[in-house]
Coordinates of C-alpha atoms in Angstrom, one line a residue:
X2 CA 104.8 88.5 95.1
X3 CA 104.2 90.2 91.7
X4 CA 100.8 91.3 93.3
X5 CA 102.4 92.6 96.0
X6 CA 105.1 94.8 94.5
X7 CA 102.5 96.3 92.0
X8 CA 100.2 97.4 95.2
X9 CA 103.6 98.9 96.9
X10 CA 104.3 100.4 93.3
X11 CA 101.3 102.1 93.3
X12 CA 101.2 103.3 96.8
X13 CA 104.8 104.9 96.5
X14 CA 103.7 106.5 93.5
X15 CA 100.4 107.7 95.1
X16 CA 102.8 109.1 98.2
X17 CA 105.2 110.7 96.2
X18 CA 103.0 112.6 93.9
X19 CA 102.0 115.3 96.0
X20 CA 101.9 118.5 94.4
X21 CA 104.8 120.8 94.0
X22 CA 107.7 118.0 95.1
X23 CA 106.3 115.5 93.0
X24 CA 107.0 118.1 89.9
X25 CA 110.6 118.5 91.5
X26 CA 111.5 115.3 91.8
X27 CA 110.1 114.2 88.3
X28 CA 112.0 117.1 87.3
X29 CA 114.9 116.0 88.8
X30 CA 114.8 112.6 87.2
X31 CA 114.0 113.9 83.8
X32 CA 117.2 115.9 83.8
X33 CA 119.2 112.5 85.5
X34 CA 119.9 114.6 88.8
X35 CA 118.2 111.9 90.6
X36 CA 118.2 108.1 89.6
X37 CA 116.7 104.9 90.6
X38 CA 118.4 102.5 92.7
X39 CA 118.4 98.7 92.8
X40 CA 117.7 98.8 96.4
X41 CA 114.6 100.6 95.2
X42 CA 115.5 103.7 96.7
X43 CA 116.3 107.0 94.9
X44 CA 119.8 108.3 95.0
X45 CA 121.4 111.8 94.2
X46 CA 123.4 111.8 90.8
X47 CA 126.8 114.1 91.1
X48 CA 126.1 115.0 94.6
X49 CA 123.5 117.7 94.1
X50 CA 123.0 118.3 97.9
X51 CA 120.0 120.6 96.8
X52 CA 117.5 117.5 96.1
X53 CA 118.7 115.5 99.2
X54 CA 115.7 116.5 101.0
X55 CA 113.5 115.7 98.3
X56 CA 115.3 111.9 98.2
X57 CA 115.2 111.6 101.6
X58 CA 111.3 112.5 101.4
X59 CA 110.6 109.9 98.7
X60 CA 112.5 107.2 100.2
X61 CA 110.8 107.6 103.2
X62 CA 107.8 107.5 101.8
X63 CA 108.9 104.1 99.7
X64 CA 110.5 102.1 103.4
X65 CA 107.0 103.3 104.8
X66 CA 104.8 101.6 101.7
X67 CA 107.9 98.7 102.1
X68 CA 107.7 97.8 105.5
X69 CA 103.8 98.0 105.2
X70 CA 103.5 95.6 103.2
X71 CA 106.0 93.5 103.8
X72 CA 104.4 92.5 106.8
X73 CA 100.9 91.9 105.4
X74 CA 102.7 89.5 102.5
X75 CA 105.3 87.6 105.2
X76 CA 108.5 88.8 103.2
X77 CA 111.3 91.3 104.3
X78 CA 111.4 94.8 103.4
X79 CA 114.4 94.4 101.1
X80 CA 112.9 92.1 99.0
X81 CA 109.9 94.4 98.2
X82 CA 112.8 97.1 97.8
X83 CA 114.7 95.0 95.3
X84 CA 111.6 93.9 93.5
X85 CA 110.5 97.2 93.5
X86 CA 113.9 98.7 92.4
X87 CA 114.1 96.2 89.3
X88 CA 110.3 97.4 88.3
X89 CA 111.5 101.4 88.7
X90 CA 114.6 100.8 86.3
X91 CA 112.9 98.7 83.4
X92 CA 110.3 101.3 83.1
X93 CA 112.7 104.7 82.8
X94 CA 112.5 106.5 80.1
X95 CA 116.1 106.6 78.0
X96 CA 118.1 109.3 79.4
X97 CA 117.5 108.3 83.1
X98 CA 120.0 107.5 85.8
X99 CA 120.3 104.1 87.8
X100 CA 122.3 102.4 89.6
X101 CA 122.9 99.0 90.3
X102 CA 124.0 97.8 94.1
X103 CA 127.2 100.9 94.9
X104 CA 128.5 100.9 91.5
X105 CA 128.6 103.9 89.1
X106 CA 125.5 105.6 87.5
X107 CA 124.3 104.3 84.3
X108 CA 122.1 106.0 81.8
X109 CA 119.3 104.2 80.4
X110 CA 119.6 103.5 76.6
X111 CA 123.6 103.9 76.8
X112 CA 124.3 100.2 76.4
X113 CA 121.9 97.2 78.0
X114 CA 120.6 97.6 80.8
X115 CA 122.0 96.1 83.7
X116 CA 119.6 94.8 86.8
X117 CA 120.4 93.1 90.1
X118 CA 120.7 89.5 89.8
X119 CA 118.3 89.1 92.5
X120 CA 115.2 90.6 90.7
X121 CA 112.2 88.8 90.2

């Protein structure tokens, strides 16, 4: 499984970094407008309604790379999400929003961080 969630890593990150919205959305995370999700999905910070598109464009991206290869590896799509989520939030920079299952946003390096008790 650790193959596969590196191979979806690097297809999600190949699909989101597409020119100008891939500079927004790093952007976006940089200033903790957008954060990382257990789920592995993104997620608007303080409901900024102006990057919802750009959200709903990278987690489209990440259910597509998801589904994808969840068939080819015989697991479920959530799996690969949560794997994929508890990769995501180990490797933010401090500063960065996540969130873990519906609870509040955290900032990374304001206390330890907390992961879904489900990741790998």
């Amino acid at each position: 499984m650790k193959t596969a969630v590196k191979v979806v890593l690097v297809a999600v990150a190949l699909a989101a970094a597409s020119g100008a919205a891939a500079q927004a959305w790093k952007a976006a995370v940089a200033a903790g407008q957008i954060g990382e999700q257990s789920d592995g999905y993104l997620g608007v910070v303080g409901g900024n309604g102006g990057l919802a598109a750009t959200v709903a464009d990278v987690n489209i991206q990440r259910k597509k790379a998801y589904s994808e290869r969840a068939v080819a590896e015989g697991t479920t799509v959530e799996a690969l999400g949560i794997a994929g989520g508890c990769n995501q939030i180990r490797r933010l920079p401090a500063g960065a929003k996540y969130r873990v299952g519906g609870g509040a946003w955290q900032t990374v390096g304001q206390g330890p961080l907390q992961l879904d008790p489900r990741c790998p």
